[in-house]
Structure formats: structure tokens, C-alpha cells
Short mmCIF file of C-alpha atoms in Angstrom, two decimals:
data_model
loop_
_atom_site.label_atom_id
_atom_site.label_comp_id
_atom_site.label_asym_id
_atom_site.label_seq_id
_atom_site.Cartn_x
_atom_site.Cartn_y
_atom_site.Cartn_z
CA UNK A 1 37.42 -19.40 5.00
CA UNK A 2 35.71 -19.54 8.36
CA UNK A 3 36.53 -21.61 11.57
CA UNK A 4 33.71 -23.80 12.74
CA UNK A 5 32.40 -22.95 16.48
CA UNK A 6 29.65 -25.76 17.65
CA UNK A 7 28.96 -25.19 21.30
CA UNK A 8 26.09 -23.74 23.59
CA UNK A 9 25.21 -20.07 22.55
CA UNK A 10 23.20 -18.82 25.86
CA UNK A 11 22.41 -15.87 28.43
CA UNK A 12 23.88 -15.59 31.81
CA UNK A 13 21.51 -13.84 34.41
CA UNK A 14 23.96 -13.50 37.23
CA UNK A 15 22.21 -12.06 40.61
CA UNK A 16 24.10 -11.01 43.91
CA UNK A 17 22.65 -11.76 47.16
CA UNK A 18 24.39 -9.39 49.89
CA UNK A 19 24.81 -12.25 53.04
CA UNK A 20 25.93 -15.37 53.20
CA UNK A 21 23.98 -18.25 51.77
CA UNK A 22 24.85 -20.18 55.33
CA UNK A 23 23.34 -17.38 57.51
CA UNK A 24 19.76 -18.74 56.40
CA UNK A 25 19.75 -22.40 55.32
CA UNK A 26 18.90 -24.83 58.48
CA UNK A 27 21.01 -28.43 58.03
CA UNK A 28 18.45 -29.96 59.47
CA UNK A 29 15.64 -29.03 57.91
CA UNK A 30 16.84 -29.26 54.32
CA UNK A 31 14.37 -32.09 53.51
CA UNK A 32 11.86 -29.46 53.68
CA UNK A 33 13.57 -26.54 52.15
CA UNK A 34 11.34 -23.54 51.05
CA UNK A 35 13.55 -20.52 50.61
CA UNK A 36 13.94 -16.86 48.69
CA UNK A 37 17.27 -14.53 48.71
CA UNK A 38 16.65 -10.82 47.91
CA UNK A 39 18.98 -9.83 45.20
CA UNK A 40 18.86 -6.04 44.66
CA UNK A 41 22.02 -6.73 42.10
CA UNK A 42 21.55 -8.20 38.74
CA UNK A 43 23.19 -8.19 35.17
CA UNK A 44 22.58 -10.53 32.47
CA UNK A 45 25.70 -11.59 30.20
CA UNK A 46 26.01 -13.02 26.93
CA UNK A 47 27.54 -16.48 27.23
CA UNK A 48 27.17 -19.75 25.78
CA UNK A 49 30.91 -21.12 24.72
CA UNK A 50 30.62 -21.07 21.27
CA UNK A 51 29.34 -17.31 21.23
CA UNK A 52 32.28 -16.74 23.97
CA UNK A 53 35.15 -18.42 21.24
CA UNK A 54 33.46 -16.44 18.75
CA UNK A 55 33.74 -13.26 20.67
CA UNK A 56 37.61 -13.33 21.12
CA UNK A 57 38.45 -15.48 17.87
CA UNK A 58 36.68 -12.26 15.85
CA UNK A 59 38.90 -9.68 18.10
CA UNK A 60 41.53 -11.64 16.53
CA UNK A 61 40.89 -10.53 12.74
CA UNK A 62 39.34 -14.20 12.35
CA UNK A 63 36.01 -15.38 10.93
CA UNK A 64 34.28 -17.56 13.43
CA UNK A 65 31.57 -19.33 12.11
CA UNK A 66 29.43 -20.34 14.88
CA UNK A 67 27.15 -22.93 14.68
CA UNK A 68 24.19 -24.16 17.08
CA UNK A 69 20.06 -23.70 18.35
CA UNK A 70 18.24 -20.70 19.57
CA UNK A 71 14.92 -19.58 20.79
CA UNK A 72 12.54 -17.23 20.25
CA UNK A 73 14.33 -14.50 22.42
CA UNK A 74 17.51 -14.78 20.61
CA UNK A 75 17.15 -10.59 19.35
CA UNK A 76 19.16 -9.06 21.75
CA UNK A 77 22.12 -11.50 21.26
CA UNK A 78 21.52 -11.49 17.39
CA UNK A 79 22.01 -7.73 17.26
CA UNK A 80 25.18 -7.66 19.34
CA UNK A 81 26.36 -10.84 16.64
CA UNK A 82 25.21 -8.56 13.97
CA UNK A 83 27.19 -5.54 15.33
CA UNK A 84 30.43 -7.86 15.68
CA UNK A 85 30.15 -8.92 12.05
CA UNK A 86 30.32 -12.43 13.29
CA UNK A 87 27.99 -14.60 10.89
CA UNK A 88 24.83 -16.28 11.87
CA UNK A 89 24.92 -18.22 9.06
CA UNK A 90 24.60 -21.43 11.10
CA UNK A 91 22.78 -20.76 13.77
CA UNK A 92 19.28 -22.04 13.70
CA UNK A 93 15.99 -20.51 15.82
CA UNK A 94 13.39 -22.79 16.85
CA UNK A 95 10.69 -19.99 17.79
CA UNK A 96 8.39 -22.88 20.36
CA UNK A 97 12.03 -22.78 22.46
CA UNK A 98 13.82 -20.30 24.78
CA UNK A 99 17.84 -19.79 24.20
CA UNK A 100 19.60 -21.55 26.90
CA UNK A 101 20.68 -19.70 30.23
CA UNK A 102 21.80 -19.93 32.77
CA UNK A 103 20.32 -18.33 36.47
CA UNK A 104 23.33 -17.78 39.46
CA UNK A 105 22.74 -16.42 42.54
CA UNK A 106 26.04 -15.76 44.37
CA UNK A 107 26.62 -14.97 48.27
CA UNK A 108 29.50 -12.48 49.64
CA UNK A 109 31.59 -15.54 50.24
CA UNK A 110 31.81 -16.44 46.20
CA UNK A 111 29.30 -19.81 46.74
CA UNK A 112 27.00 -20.26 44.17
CA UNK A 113 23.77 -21.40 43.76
CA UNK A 114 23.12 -21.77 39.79
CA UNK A 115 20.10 -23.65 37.22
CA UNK A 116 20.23 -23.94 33.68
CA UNK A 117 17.84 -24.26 31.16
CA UNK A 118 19.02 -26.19 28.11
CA UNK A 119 15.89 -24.61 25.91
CA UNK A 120 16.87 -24.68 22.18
CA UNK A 121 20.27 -26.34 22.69
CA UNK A 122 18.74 -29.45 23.10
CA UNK A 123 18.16 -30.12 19.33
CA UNK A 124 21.00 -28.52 17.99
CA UNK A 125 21.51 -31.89 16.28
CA UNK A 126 18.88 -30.33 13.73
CA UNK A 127 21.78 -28.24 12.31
CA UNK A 128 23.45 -30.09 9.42
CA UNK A 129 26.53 -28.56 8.07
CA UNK A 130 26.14 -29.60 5.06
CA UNK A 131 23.02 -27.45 4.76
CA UNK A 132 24.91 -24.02 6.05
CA UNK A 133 26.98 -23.34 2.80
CA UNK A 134 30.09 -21.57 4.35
CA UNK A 135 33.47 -23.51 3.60
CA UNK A 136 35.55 -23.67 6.78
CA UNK A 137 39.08 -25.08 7.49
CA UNK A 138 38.93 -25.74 11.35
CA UNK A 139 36.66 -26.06 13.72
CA UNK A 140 36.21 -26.95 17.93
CA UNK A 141 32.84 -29.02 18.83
CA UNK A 142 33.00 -27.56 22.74
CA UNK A 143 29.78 -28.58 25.46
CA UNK A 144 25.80 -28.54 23.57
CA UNK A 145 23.73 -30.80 23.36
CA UNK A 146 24.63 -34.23 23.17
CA UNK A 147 23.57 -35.56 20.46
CA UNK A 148 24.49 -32.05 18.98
CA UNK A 149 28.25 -32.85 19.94
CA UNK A 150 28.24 -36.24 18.72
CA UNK A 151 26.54 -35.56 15.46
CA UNK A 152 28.93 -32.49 14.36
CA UNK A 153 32.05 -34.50 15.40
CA UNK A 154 30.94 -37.46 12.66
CA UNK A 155 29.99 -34.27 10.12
CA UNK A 156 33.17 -32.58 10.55
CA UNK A 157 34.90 -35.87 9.95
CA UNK A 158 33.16 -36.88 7.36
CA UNK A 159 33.66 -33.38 5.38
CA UNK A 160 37.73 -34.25 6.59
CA UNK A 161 37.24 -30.87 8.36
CA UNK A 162 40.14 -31.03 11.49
CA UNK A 163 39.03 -30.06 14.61
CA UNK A 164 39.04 -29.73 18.41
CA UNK A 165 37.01 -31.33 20.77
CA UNK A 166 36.21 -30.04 23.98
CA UNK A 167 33.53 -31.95 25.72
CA UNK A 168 33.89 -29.61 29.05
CA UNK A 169 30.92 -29.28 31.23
CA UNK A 170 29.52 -31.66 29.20
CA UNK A 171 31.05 -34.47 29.77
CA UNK A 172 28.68 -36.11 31.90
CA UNK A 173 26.77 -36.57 29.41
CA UNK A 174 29.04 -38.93 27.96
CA UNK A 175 29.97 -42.79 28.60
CA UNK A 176 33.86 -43.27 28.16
CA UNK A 177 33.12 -45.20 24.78
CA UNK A 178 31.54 -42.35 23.88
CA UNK A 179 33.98 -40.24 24.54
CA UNK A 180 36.91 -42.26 22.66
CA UNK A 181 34.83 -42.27 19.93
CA UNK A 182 34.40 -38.24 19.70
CA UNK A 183 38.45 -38.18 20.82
CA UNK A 184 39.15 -40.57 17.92
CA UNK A 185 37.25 -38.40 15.08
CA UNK A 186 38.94 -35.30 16.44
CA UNK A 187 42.64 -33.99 15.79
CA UNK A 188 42.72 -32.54 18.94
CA UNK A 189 41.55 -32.88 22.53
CA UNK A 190 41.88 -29.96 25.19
CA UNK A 191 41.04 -30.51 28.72
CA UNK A 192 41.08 -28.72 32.10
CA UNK A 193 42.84 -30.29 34.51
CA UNK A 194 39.70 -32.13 36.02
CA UNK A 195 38.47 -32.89 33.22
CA UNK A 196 41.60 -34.84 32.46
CA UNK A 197 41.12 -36.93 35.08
CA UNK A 198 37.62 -37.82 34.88
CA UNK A 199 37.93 -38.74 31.23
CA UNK A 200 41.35 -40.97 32.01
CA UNK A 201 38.99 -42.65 34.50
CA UNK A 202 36.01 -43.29 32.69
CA UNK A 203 37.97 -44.34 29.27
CA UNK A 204 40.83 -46.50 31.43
CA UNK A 205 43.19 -44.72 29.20
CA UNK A 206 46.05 -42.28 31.07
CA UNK A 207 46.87 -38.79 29.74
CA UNK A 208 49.77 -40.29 27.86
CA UNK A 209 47.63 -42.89 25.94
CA UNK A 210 45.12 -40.13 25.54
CA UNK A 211 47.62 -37.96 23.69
CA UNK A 212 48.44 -40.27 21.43
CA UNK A 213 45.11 -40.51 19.84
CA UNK A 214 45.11 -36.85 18.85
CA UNK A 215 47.45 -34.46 17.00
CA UNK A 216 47.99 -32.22 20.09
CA UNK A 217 46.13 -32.64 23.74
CA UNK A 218 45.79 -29.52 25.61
CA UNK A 219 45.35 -29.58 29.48
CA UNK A 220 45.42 -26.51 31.47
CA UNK A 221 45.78 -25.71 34.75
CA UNK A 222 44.38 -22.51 35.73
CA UNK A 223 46.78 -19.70 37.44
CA UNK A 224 49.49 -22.93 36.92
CA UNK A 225 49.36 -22.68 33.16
CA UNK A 226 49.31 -25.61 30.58
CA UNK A 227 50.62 -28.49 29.14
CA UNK A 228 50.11 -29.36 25.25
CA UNK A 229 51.23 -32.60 24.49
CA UNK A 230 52.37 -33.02 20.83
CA UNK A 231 55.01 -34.39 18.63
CA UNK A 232 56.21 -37.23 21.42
CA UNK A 233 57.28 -33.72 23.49
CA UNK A 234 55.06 -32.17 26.22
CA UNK A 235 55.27 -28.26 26.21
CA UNK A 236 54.53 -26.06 29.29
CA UNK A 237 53.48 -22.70 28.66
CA UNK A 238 53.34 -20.36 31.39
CA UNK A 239 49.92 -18.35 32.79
CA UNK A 240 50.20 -15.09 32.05
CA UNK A 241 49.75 -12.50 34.91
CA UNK A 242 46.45 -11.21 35.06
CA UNK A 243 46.11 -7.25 35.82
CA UNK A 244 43.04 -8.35 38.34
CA UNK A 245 41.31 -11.15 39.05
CA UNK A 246 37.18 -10.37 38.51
CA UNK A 247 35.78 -12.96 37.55
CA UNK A 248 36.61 -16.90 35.80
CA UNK A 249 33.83 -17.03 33.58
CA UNK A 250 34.58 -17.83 30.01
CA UNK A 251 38.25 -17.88 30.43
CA UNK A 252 38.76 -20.94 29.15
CA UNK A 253 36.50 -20.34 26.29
CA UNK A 254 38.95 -17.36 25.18
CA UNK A 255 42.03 -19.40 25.94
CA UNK A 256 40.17 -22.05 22.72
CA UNK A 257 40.06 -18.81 21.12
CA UNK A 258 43.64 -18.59 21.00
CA UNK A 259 44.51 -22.12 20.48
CA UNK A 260 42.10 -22.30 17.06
CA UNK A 261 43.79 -18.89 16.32
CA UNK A 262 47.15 -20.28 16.64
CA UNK A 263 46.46 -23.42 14.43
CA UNK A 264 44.56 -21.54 11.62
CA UNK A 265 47.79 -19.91 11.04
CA UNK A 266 50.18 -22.64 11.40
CA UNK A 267 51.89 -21.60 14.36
CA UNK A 268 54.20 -23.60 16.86
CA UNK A 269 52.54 -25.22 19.66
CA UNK A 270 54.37 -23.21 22.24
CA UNK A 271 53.24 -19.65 20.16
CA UNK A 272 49.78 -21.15 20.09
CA UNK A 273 49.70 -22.61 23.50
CA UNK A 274 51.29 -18.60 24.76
CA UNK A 275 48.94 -16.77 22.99
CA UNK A 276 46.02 -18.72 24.19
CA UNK A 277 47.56 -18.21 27.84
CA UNK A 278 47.32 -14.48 27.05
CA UNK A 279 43.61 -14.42 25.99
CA UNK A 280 42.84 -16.29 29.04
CA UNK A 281 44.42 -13.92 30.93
CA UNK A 282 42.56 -11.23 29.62
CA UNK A 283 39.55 -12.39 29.89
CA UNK A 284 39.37 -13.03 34.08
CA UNK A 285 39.94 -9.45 34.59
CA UNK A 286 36.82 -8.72 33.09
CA UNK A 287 33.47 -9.24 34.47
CA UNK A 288 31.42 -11.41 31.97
CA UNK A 289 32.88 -13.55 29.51
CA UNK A 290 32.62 -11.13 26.91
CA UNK A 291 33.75 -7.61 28.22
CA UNK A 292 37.29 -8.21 27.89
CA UNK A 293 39.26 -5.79 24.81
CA UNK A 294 40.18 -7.92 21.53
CA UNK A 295 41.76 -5.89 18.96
CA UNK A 296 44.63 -7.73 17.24
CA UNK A 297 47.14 -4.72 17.23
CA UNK A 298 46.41 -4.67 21.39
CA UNK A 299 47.37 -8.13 21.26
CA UNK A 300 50.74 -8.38 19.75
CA UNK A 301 52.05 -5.42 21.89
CA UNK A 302 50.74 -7.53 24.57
CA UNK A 303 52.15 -10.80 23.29
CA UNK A 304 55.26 -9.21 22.90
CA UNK A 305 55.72 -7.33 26.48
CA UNK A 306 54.37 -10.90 28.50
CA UNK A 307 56.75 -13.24 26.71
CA UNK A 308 59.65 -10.82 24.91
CA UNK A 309 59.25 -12.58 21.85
CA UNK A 310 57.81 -10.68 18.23
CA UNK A 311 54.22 -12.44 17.21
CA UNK A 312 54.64 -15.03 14.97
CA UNK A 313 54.64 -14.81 11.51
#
């Protein structure tokens, strides 16, 4: 049985430009602003958070099944999908659109200067689950299109399918009606600390109320850890200490990876919430969000040395 992934699948073209972004803008001539950086370093990542879940989640002995649009220069990604054995049984290629990506140009000091192109994830409402075929137990609708994330949070209700929603970077997409209404479907809500805050505010409902419409709420808090709030008790599981800190990207998309892990196999919340710290962990000391080393015998040891408990059975 596979575990449902809906999210963006996308490229990351990440380019460095060697000064500081500061040393050539004018303040008072930005109403006229005509500029080019020179960046002689370039890489271009896989990304997109359902194909980042996916990534770990697999690394994990799981079967993600992820589920979304593409364009017509989906190959290279395909083949890497391919070589991971991860199933493209739901992912859908409309060959008039590009895959989404995303363009960052970063200066010495870490600012950013980033545009995305939505392409194909725009209508990944055209995917109907009931069309894919592949029985799953779980699933996590995480940032797409919207009416992509509304859509598969009524399917995966409808089909009695539990599941996490994670609106993320999308959320401004959403009204805070909205919002309740994709909370409300969902058995469970996970949130980074911002994004806690913004959706309290736009739904007039606190963390606490929040938590109550849900099986388990998840909030993180970067290097501080996270909170899972579940059962009338609010567990705090600790970050674990990264071996370097590279680079952010996607870590919160592997801690999800741990947290649908975690649930699949009917862990406790403060296993589930641990092992997703781990993941997370992981991931940031790794450029690219998915260069990091999942291999589930790794990942005990690991589990076992950062928190001096055996993995759960």
C-alpha cells in the first residue's frame, strides 16, 4: 500500500553571485531599476515538496506515491524517479507546459533574490485519484496549486483516506475559510512556526482551538525543535544536532517524511515527532534538498545514538 504525496514536483536553478547584492542597487533609483549580476556558479536541484517527501519517505523502505503536473521537460527528473523506484503512477505531463522551478540568485551575505514559475502545477487539479489505480493508506496534500490542494483534500476525504495537510508556502493562496475547511477534512495539520501564526490570524482560531480540529497538529521551530499537539497533551521533541549547517532547503519537507513514516507504522507521537527531527537534521547538512543519505539501516543506528532509545517496533 502506498502513501499519497500531492505537492509541487519542480527544479531548483540556484546561481551564486560573488558580491553583495547592496554594492550595486541605488535606493533611489529603484523606480527605474535595470540590472544584471554575473553568476559564474550554478547548479540546478531537484525540488518540488512532494518529490522532496518522496525522496526521504523511499530512503525509509516506504512506497511514496506521489501525485501532481509536469511539463514537457520533466525527463531528467523522471529518470532519477525511475532510478529511485519511486512510482510515477500519478503524476501527469501536460507537454504545452514547463515543470515548475524555481530561479535564485544568492549574494555572499545569504540574501536572495528568487522567481518561480508555476508552469504545469497550475492544473494539477486535472489529476483525479480515482483515475490513478494505486490503493494508498495515508497521504500529506503539502503547497501546489490551489485548486490542486483543495480538490485532493475533498478526494482524499471522500475515499476516507487520512491525511496531512500542509498548506506551507502556499498559504497565501488561501482565505482563512478556506483554510478551516482543508484543516477540517484533514486528520492532521503541521505548521512552521510562522505559519502558525498567520493561519491563527487569518482563521481567528488560536493554536489550541486549531489542535483540536485535527488528530495531531505539528508546529516546528527550526534549530528549537517541535511541538505536536495530540491526545489533550502537547509533546516537545528536541532538534537534533546537525553535523553542519549547508543549506535549509527542503528540510522541512524531510522532517513530513518522517512524520508520514512514523504514522504509517503506528508509532507514538514522540517516536514519530524524533524521527522526523532526525531527517530534518539530515537533510540541512546537505546542499540541495535531495543529496542527503536515506538508507533505513543508517537511520536506526542514527536514531538510536541521537536519542539512546532502540527504533520502534
Amino acid at each position: 500500500m502506498a502513501i499519497l504525496i500531492s505537492g509541487s514536483i519542480a527544479y531548483d536553478t540556484i546561481m551564486v553571485f560573488q558580491d553583495q547584492f547592496k554594492n550595486h542597487l541605488l535606493p533611489d533609483q529603484l523606480h527605474i531599476l535595470s540590472i544584471s549580476f554575473l553568476v559564474p556558479e550554478m547548479r540546478r536541484e531537484l525540488g518540488g515538496c512532494a518529490g522532496n517527501i518522496a525522496y526521504s519517505l523511499k530512503g525509509l523502505g516506504d512506497e511514496p506515491l506521489i501525485v501532481g503536473t509536469v511539463g514537457s521537460d520533466f525527463g531528467p527528473y523522471a529518470a532519477r524517479l525511475d532510478k529511485l523506484g519511486i512510482s510515477r503512477a500519478g503524476i501527469q505531463e501536460l507537454p504545452e507546459h514547463f515543470t515548475a522551478q524555481c530561479f535564485v540568485t544568492t549574494d555572499l551575505d545569504d540574501n536572495q533574490i528568487a522567481a518561480f514559475h508555476p508552469g504545469a502545477m497550475n492544473l494539477s487539479h486535472f489529476v483525479q485519484l480515482t483515475e490513478i489505480g494505486v490503493p494508498v493508506t495515508l497521504g500529506i496534500v503539502g503547497p501546489d496549486g490551489k485548486l490542486g490542494m483543495q480538490e485532493r483534500c475533498r478526494q482524499l476525504a471522500a475515499a476516507g483516506v487520512p491525511f496531512i495537510f500542509d498548506p506551507g508556502q502556499a498559504m497565501p493562496l488561501f482565505s482563512g475559510e478556506e483554510m478551516l475547511e482543508m484543516t477540517e477534512q484533514a486528520d492532521y495539520l503541521t505548521l512552521n512556526d510562522y505559519e502558525a501564526e498567520v493561519m491563527s490570524k487569518k482563521t481567528g482560531f488560536s493554536i489550541a482551538q486549531l489542535a483540536q480540529k485535527v488528530k495531531a497538529l505539528i508546529v516546528t521551530y527550526g534549530a528549537e525543535g517541535s511541538e505536536i499537539f495530540a491526545d489533550g497533551q502537547t509533546y516537545r521533541i528536541p532538534a537534533v544536532k546537525a553535523e553542519a549547517v549547508v543549506d535549509p532547503t527542503g528540510c522541512g519537507d524531510a522532517f513530513r517524511a518522517g512524520l508520514l513514516h512514523g504514522i504509517s507504522h503506528g508509532w507514538d507521537w514522540p517516536s514519530t515527532g524524533k524521527l522526523a527531527s532526525l531527517l530534518g537534521s539530515l537533510k540541512i547538512a546537505q546542499r540541495g534538498a535531495q543529496n542527503h543519505h536515506v538508507e533505513l539501516a543508517d537511520i536506526k543506528q542514527r536514531y538510536q545514538a541521537a536519542f539512546g532509545e532502540s527504533w520502534p517496533s
